mmCIF file with all atom_site columns, C-alpha atoms in Angstrom:
data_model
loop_
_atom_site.group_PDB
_atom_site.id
_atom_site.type_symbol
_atom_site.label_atom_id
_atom_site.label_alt_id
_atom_site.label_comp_id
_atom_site.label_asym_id
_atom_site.label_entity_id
_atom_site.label_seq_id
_atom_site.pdbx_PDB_ins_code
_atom_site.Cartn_x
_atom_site.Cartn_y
_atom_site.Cartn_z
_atom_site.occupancy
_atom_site.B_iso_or_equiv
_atom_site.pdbx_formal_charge
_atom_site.auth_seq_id
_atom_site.auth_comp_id
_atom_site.auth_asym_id
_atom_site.auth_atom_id
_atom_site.pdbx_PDB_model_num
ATOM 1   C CA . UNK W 1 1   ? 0.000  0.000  0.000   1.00 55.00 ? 1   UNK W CA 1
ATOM 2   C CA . UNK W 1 2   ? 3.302  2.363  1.171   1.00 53.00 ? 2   UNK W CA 1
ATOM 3   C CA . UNK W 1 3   ? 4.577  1.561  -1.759  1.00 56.00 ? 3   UNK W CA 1
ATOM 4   C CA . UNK W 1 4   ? 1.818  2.443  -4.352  1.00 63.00 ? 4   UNK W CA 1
ATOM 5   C CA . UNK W 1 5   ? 1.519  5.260  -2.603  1.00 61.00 ? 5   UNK W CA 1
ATOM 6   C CA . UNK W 1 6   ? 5.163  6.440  -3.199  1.00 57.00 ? 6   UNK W CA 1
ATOM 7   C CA . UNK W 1 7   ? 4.370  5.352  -7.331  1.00 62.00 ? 7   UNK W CA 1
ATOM 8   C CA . UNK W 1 8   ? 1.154  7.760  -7.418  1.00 62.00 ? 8   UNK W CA 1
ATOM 9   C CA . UNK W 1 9   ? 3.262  10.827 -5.867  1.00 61.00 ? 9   UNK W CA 1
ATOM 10  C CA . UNK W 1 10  ? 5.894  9.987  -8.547  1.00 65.00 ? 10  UNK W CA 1
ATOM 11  C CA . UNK W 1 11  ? 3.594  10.218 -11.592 1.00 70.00 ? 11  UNK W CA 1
ATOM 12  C CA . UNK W 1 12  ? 1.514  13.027 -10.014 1.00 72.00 ? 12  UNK W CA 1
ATOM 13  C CA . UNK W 1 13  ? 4.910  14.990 -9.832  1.00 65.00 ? 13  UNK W CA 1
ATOM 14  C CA . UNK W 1 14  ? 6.169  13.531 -13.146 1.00 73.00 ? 14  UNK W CA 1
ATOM 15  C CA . UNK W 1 15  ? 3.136  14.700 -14.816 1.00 78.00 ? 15  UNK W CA 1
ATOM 16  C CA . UNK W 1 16  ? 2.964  18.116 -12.674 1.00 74.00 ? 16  UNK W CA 1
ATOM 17  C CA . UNK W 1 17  ? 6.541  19.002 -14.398 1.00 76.00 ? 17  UNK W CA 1
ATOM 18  C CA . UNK W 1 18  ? 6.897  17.429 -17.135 1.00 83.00 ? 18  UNK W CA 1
ATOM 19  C CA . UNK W 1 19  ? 7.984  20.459 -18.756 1.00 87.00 ? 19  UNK W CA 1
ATOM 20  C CA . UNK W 1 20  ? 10.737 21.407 -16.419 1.00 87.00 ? 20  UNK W CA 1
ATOM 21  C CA . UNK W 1 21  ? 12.048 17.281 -16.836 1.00 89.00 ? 21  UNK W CA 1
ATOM 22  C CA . UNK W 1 22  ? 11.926 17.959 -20.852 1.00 92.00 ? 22  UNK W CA 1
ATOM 23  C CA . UNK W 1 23  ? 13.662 20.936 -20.693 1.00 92.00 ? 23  UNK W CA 1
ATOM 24  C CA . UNK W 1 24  ? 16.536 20.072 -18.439 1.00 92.00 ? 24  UNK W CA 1
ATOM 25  C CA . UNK W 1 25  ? 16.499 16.995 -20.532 1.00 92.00 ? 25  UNK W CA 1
ATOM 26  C CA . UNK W 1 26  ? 17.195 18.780 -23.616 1.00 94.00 ? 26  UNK W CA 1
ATOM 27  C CA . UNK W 1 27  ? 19.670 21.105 -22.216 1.00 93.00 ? 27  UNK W CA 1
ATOM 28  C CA . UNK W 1 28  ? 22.173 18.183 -21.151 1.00 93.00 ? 28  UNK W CA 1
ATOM 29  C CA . UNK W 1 29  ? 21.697 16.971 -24.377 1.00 93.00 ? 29  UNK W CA 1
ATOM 30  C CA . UNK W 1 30  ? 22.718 20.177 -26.038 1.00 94.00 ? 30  UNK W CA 1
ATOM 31  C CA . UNK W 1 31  ? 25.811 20.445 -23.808 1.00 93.00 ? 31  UNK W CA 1
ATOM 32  C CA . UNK W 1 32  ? 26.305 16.567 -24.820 1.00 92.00 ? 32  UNK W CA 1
ATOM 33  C CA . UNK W 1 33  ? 26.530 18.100 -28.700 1.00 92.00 ? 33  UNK W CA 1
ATOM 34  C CA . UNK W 1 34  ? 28.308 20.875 -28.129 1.00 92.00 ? 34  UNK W CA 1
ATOM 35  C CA . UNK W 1 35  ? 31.143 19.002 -26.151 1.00 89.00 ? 35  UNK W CA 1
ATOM 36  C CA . UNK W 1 36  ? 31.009 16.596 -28.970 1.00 87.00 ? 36  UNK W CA 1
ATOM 37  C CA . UNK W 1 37  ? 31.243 19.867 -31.561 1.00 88.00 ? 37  UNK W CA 1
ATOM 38  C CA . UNK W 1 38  ? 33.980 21.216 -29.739 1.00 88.00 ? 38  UNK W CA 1
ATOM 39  C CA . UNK W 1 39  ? 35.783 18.460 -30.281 1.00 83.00 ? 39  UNK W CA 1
ATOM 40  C CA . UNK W 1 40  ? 36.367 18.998 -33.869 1.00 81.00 ? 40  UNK W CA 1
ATOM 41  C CA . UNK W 1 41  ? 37.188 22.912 -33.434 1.00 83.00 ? 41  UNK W CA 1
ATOM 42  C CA . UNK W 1 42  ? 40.568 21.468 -31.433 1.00 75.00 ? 42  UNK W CA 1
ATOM 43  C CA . UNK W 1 43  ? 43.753 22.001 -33.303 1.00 76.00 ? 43  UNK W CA 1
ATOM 44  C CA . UNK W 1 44  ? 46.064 19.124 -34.443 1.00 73.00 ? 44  UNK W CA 1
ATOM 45  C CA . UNK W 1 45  ? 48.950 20.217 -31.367 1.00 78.00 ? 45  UNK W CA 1
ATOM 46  C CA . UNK W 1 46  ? 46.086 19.782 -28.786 1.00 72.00 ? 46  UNK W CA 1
ATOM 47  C CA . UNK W 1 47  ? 44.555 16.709 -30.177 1.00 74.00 ? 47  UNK W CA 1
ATOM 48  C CA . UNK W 1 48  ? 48.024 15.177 -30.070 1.00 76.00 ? 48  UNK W CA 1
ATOM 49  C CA . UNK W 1 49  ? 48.514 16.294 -26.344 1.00 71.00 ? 49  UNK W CA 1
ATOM 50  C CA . UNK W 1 50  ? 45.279 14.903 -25.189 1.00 74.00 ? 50  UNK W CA 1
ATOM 51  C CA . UNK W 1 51  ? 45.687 11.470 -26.553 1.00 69.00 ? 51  UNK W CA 1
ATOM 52  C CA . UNK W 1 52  ? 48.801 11.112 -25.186 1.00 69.00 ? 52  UNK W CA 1
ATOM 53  C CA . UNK W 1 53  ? 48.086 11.436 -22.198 1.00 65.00 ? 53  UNK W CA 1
ATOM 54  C CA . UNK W 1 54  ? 44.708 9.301  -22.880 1.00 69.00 ? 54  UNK W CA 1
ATOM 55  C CA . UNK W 1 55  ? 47.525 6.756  -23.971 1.00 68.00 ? 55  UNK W CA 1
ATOM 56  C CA . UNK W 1 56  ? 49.548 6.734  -20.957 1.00 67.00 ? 56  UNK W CA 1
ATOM 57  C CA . UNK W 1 57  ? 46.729 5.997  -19.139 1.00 64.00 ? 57  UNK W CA 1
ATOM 58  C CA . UNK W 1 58  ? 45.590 3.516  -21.266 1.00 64.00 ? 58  UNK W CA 1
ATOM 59  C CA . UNK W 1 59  ? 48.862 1.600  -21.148 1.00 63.00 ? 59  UNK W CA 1
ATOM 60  C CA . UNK W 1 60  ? 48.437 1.813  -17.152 1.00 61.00 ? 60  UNK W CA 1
ATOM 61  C CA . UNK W 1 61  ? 44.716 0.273  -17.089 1.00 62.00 ? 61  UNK W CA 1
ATOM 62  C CA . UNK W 1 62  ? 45.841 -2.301 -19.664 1.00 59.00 ? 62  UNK W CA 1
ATOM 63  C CA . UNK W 1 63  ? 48.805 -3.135 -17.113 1.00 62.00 ? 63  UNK W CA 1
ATOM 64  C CA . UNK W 1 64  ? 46.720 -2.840 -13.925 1.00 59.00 ? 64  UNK W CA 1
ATOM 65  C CA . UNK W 1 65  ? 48.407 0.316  -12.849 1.00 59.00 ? 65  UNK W CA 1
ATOM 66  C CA . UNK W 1 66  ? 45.088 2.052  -12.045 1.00 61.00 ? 66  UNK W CA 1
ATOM 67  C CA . UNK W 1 67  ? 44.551 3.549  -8.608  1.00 62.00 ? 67  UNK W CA 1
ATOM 68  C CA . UNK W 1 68  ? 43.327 0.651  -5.738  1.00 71.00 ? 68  UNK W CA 1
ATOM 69  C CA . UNK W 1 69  ? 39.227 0.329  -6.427  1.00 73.00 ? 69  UNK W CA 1
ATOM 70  C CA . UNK W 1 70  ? 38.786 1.645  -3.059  1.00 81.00 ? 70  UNK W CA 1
ATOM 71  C CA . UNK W 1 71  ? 40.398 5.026  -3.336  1.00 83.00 ? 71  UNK W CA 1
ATOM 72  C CA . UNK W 1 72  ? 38.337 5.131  -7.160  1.00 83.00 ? 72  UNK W CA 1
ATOM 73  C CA . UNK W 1 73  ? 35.150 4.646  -5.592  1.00 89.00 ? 73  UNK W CA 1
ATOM 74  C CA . UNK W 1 74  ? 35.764 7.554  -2.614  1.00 90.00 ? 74  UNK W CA 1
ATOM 75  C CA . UNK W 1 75  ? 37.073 9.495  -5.292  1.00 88.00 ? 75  UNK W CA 1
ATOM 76  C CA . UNK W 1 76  ? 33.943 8.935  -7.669  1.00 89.00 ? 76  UNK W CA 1
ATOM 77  C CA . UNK W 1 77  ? 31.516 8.966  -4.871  1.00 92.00 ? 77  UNK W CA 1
ATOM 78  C CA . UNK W 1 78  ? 33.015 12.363 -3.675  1.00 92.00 ? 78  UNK W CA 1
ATOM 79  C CA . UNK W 1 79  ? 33.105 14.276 -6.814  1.00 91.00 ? 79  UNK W CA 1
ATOM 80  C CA . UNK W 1 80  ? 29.881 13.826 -7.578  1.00 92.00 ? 80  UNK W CA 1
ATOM 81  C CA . UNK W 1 81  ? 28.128 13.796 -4.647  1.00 92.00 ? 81  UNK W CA 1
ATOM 82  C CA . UNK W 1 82  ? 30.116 17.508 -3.920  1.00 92.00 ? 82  UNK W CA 1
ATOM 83  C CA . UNK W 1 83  ? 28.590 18.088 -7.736  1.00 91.00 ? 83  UNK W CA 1
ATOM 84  C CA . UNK W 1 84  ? 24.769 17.008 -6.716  1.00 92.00 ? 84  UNK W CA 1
ATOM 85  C CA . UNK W 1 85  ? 25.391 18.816 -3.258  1.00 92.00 ? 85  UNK W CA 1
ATOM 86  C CA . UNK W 1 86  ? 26.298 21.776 -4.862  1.00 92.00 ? 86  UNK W CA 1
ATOM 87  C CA . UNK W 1 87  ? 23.181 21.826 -7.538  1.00 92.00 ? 87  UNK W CA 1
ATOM 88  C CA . UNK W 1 88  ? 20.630 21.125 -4.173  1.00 91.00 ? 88  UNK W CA 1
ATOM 89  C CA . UNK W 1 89  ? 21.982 23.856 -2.369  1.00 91.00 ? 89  UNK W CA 1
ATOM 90  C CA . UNK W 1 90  ? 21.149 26.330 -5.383  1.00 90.00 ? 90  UNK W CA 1
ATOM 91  C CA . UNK W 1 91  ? 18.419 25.199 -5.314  1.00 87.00 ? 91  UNK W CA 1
ATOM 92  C CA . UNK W 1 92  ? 17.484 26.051 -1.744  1.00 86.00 ? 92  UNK W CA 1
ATOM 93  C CA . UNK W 1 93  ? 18.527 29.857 -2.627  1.00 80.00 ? 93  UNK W CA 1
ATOM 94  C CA . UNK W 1 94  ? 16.234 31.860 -5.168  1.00 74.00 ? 94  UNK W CA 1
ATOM 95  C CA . UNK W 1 95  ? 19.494 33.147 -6.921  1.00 79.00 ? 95  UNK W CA 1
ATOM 96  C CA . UNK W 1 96  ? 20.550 29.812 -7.796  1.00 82.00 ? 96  UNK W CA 1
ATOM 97  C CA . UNK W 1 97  ? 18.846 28.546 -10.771 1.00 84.00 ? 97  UNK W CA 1
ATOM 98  C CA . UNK W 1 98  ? 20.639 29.802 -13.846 1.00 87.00 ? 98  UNK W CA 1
ATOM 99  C CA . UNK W 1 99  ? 23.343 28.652 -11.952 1.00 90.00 ? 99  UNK W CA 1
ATOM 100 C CA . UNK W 1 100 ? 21.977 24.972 -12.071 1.00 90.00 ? 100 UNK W CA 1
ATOM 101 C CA . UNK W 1 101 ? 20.906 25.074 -15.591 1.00 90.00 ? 101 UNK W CA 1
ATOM 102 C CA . UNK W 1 102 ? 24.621 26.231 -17.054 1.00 92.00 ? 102 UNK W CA 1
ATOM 103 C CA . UNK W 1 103 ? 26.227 23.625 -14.336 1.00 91.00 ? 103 UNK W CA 1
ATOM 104 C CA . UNK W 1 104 ? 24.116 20.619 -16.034 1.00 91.00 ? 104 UNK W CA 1
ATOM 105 C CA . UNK W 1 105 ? 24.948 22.471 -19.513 1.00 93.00 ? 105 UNK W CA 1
ATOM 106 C CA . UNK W 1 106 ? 28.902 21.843 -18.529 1.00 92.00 ? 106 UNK W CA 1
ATOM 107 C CA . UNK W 1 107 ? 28.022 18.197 -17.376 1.00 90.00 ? 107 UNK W CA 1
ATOM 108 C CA . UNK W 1 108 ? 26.862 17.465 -20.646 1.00 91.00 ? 108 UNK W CA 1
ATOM 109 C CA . UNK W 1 109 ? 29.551 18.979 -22.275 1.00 92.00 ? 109 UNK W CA 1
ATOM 110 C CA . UNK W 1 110 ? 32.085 16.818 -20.566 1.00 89.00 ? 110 UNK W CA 1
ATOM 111 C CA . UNK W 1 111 ? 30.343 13.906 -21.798 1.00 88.00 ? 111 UNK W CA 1
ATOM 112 C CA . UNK W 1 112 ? 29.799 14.880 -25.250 1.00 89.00 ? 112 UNK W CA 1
ATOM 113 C CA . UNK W 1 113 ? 33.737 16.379 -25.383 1.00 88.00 ? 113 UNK W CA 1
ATOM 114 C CA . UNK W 1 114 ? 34.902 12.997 -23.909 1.00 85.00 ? 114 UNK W CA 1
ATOM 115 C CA . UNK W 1 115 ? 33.190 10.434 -25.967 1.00 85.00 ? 115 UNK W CA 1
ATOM 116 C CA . UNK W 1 116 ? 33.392 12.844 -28.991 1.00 84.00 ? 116 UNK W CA 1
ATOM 117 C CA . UNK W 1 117 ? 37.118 12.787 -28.593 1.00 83.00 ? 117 UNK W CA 1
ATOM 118 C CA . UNK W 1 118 ? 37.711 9.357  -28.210 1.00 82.00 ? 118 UNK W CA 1
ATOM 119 C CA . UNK W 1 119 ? 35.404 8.340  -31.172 1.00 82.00 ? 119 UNK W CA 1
ATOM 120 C CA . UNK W 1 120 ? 37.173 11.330 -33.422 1.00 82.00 ? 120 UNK W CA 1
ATOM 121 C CA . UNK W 1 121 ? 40.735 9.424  -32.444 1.00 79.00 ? 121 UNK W CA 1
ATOM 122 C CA . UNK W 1 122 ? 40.438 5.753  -32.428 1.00 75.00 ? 122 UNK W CA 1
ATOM 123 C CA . UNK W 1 123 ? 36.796 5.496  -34.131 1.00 80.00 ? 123 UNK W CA 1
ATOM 124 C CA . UNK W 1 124 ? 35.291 2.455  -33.570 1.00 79.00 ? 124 UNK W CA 1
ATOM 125 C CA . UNK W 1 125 ? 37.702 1.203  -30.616 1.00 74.00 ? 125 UNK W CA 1
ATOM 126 C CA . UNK W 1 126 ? 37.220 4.394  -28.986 1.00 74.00 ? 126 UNK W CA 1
ATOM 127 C CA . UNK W 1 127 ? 33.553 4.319  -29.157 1.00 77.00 ? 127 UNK W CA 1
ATOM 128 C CA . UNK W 1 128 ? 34.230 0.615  -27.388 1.00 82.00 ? 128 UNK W CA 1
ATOM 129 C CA . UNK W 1 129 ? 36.614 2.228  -25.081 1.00 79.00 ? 129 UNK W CA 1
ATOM 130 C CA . UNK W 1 130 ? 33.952 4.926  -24.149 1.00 79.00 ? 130 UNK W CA 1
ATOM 131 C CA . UNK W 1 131 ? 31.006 2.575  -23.807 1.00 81.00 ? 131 UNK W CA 1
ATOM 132 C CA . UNK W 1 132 ? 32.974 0.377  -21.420 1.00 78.00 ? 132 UNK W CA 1
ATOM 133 C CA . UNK W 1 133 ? 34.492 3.003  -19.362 1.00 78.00 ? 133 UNK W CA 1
ATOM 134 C CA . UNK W 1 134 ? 32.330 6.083  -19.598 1.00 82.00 ? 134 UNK W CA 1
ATOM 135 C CA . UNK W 1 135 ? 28.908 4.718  -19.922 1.00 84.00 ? 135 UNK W CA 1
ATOM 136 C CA . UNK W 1 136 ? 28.370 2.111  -17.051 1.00 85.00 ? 136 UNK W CA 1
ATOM 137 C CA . UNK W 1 137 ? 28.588 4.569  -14.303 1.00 88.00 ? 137 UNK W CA 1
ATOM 138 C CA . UNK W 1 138 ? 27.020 6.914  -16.603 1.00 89.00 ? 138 UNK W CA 1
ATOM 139 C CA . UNK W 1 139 ? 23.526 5.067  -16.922 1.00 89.00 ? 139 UNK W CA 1
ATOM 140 C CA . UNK W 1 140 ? 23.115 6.026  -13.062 1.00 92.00 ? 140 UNK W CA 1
ATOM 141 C CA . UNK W 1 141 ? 25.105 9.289  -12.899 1.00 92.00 ? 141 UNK W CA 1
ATOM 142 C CA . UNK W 1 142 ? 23.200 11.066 -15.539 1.00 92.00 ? 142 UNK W CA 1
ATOM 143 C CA . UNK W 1 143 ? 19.190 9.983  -14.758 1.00 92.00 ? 143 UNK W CA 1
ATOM 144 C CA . UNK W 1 144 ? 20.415 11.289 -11.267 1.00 93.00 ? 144 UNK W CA 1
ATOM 145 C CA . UNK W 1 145 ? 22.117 14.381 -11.662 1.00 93.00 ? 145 UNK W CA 1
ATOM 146 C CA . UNK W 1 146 ? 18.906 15.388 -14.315 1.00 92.00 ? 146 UNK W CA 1
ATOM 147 C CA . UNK W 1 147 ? 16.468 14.430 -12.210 1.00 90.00 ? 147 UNK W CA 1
ATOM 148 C CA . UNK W 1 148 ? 17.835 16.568 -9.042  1.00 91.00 ? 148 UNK W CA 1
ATOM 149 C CA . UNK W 1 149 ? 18.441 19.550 -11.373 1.00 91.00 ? 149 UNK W CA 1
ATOM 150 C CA . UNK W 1 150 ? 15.080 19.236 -12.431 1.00 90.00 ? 150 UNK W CA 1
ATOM 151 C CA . UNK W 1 151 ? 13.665 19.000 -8.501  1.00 88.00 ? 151 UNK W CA 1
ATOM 152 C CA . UNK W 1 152 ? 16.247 21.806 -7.565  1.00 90.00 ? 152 UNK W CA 1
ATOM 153 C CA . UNK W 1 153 ? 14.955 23.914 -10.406 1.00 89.00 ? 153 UNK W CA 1
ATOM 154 C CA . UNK W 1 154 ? 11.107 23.111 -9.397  1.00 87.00 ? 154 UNK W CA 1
ATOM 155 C CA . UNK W 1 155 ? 11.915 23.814 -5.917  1.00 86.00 ? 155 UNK W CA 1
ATOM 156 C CA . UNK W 1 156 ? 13.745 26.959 -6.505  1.00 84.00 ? 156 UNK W CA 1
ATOM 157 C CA . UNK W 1 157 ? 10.839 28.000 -8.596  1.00 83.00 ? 157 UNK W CA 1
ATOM 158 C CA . UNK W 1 158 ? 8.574  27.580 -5.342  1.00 81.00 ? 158 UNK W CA 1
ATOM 159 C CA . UNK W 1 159 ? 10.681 29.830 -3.403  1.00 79.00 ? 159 UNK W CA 1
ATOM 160 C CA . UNK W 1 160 ? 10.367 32.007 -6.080  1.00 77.00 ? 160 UNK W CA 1
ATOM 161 C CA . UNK W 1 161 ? 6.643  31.892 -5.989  1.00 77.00 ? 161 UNK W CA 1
ATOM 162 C CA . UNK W 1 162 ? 6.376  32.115 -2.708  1.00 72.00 ? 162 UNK W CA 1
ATOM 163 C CA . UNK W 1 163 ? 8.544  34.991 -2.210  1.00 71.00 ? 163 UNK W CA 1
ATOM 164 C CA . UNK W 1 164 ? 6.786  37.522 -5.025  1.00 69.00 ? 164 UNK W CA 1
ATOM 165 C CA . UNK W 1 165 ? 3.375  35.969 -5.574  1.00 67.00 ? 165 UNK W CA 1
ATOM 166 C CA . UNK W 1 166 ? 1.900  36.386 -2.127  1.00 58.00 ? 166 UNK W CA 1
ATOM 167 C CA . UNK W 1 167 ? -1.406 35.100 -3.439  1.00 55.00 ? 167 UNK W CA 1
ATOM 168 C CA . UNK W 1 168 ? -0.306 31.706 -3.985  1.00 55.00 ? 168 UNK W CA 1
ATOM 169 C CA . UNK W 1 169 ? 1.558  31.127 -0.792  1.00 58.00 ? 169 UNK W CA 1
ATOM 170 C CA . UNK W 1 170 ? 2.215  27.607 -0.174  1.00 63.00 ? 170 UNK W CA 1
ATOM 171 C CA . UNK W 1 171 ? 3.661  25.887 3.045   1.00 66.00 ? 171 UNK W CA 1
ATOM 172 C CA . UNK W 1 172 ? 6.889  24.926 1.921   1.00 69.00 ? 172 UNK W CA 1
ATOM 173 C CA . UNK W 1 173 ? 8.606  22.785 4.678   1.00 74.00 ? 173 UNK W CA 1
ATOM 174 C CA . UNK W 1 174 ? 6.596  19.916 3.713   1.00 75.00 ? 174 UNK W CA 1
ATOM 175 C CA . UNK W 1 175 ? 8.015  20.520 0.356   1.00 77.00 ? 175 UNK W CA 1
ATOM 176 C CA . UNK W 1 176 ? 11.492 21.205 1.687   1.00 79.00 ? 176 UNK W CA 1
ATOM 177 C CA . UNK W 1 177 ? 11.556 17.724 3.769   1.00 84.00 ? 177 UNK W CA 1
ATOM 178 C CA . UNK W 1 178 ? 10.594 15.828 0.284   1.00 83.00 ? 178 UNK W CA 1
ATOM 179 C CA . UNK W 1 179 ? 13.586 18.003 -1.175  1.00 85.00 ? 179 UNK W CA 1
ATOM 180 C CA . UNK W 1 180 ? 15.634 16.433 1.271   1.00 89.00 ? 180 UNK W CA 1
ATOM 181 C CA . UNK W 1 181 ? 14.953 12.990 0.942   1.00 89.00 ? 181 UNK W CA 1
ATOM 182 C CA . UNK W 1 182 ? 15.420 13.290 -2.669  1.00 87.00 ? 182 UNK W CA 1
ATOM 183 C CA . UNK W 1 183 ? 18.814 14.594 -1.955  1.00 90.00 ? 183 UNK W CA 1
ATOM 184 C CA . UNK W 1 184 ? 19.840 11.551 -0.115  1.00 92.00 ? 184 UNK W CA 1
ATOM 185 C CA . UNK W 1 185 ? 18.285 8.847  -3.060  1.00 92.00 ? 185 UNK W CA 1
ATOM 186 C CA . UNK W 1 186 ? 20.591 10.809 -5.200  1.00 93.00 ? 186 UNK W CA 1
ATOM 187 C CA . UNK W 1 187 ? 23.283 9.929  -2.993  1.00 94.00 ? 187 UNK W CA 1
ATOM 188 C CA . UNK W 1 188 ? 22.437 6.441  -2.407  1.00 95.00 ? 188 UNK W CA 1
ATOM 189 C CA . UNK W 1 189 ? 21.958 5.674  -6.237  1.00 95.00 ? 189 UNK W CA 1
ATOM 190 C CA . UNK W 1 190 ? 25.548 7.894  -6.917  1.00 94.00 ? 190 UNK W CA 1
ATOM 191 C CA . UNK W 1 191 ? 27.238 5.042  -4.164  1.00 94.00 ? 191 UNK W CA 1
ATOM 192 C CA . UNK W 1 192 ? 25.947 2.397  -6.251  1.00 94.00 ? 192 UNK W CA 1
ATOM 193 C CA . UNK W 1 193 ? 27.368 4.246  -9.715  1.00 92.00 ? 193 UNK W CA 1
ATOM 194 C CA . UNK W 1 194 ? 30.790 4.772  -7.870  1.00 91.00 ? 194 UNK W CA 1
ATOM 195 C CA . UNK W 1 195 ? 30.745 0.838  -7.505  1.00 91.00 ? 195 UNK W CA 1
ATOM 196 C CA . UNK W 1 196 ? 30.182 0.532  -10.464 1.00 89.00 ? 196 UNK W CA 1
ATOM 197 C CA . UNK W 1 197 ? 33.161 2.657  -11.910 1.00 85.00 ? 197 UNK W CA 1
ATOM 198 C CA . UNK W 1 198 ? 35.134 1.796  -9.290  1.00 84.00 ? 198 UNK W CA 1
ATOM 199 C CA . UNK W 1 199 ? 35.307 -2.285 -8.999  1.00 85.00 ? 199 UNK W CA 1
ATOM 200 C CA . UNK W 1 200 ? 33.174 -2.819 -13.398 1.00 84.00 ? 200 UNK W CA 1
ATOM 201 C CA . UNK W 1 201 ? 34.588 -0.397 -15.469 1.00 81.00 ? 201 UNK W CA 1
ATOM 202 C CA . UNK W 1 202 ? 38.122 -0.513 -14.869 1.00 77.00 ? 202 UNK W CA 1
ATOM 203 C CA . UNK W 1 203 ? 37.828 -4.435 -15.295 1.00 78.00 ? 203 UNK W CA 1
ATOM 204 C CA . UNK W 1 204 ? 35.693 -3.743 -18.433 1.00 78.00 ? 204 UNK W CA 1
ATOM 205 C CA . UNK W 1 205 ? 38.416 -1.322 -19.915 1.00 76.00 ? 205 UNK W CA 1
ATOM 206 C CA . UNK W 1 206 ? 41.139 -3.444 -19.391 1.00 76.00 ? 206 UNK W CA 1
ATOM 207 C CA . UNK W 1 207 ? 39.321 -6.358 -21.132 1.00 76.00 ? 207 UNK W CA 1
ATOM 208 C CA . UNK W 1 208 ? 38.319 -4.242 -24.358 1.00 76.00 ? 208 UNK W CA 1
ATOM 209 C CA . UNK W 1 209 ? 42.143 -2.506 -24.633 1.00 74.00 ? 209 UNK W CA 1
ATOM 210 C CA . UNK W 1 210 ? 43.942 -6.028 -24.574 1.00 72.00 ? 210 UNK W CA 1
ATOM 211 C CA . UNK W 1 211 ? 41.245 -6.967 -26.962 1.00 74.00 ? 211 UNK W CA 1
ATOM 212 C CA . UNK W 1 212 ? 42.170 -4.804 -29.498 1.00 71.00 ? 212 UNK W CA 1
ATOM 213 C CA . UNK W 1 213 ? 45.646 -4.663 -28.712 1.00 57.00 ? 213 UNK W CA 1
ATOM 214 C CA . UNK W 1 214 ? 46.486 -1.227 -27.497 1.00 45.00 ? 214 UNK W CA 1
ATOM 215 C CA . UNK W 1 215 ? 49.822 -0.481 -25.639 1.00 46.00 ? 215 UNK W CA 1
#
């Protein structure tokens, strides 16, 4: 019963703002292109410099000289939980929202840069080498980091609301404490994706770079 519950308040608020969850959508994606875009507007010098150092650390995950999983998944887990933090708190303060929008912009831009890159390189082995090492933590990170920009930006939008359209006042800590919780699903889902490229990926990459015989 809890649970179908929980499932009606989730479609109620899917439906509610839909529109906010397409348009933070489409804004990652767009930052997913234009990483990928920029990727071509690189000269030759800096495309050389980059996969160097791509290489060396190639070399080092196909010789099992990666960092101890451990220290990759505190490392993962930290960066992007200080990343989702960051994005909640803006959301909290009424100034905050462009601020969240050009911060999941740059997300997807990292993406679309780093997959765009490796493709543009190595072609098909660096689309393998991106699928296995970018994408795995990836199906979890992203879902989670648009989905709390899109709650941040709906919340922030309340605050607004509430602040300059005294008509329409709503009481906002119940609001707030749902805020919270979703804050702390985002961080239990972001453990799991830190497992993931912590202790799966790294085994994955190593697998697909012996496979096609890089050094």
């Amino acid at each position: 019963m809890k649970k179908r519950r929980y499932q009606d308040v989730a479609v109620t608020h899917l439906r509610e703002y839909s529109s906010i969850y397409l348009f933070v959508i489409v804004l990652f994606l767009m930052g997913v292109i234009f990483g990928a875009v920029i990727v071509n507007s690189l000269s030759f010098t800096q495309k050389e410099d980059l996969f160097y150092y791509l290489s060396q650390f190639f070399g080092q995950a196909a010789s099992g000289k990666v960092a101890d999983g451990k220290d990759l998944f505190l490392q993962s887990f930290l960066h992007n939980g200080k990343f989702i933090g960051l994005i909640w708190i803006l959301g909290v303060s009424i100034i905050g929202l462009p601020v969240i929008l050009i911060l999941l912009f740059m997300k997807g831009m990292v993406v679309g840069f780093t997959v765009g890159f490796l493709v543009n390189q190595m072609q098909w082995d660096g689309f393998l080498l991106s699928f296995v090492s970018i994408l795995p933590q990836n199906f979890i990170i992203i879902p989670v980091f648009i989905i709390t920009a899109a709650m941040a930006v709906t919340f922030s939008l309340k605050m607004i609301r509430n602040q300059f359209m005294k008509k329409i006042n709503q009481p906002i800590m119940p609001q707030f404490f749902r805020y919270i919780f979703s804050f702390i699903a985002a961080l239990v889902f972001l453990a799991v994706a830190a497992g993931v490229e912590a202790y799966l990926s790294p085994a994955l990459l190593k697998a697909v770079i012996n496979s096609i015989n890089y050094n």
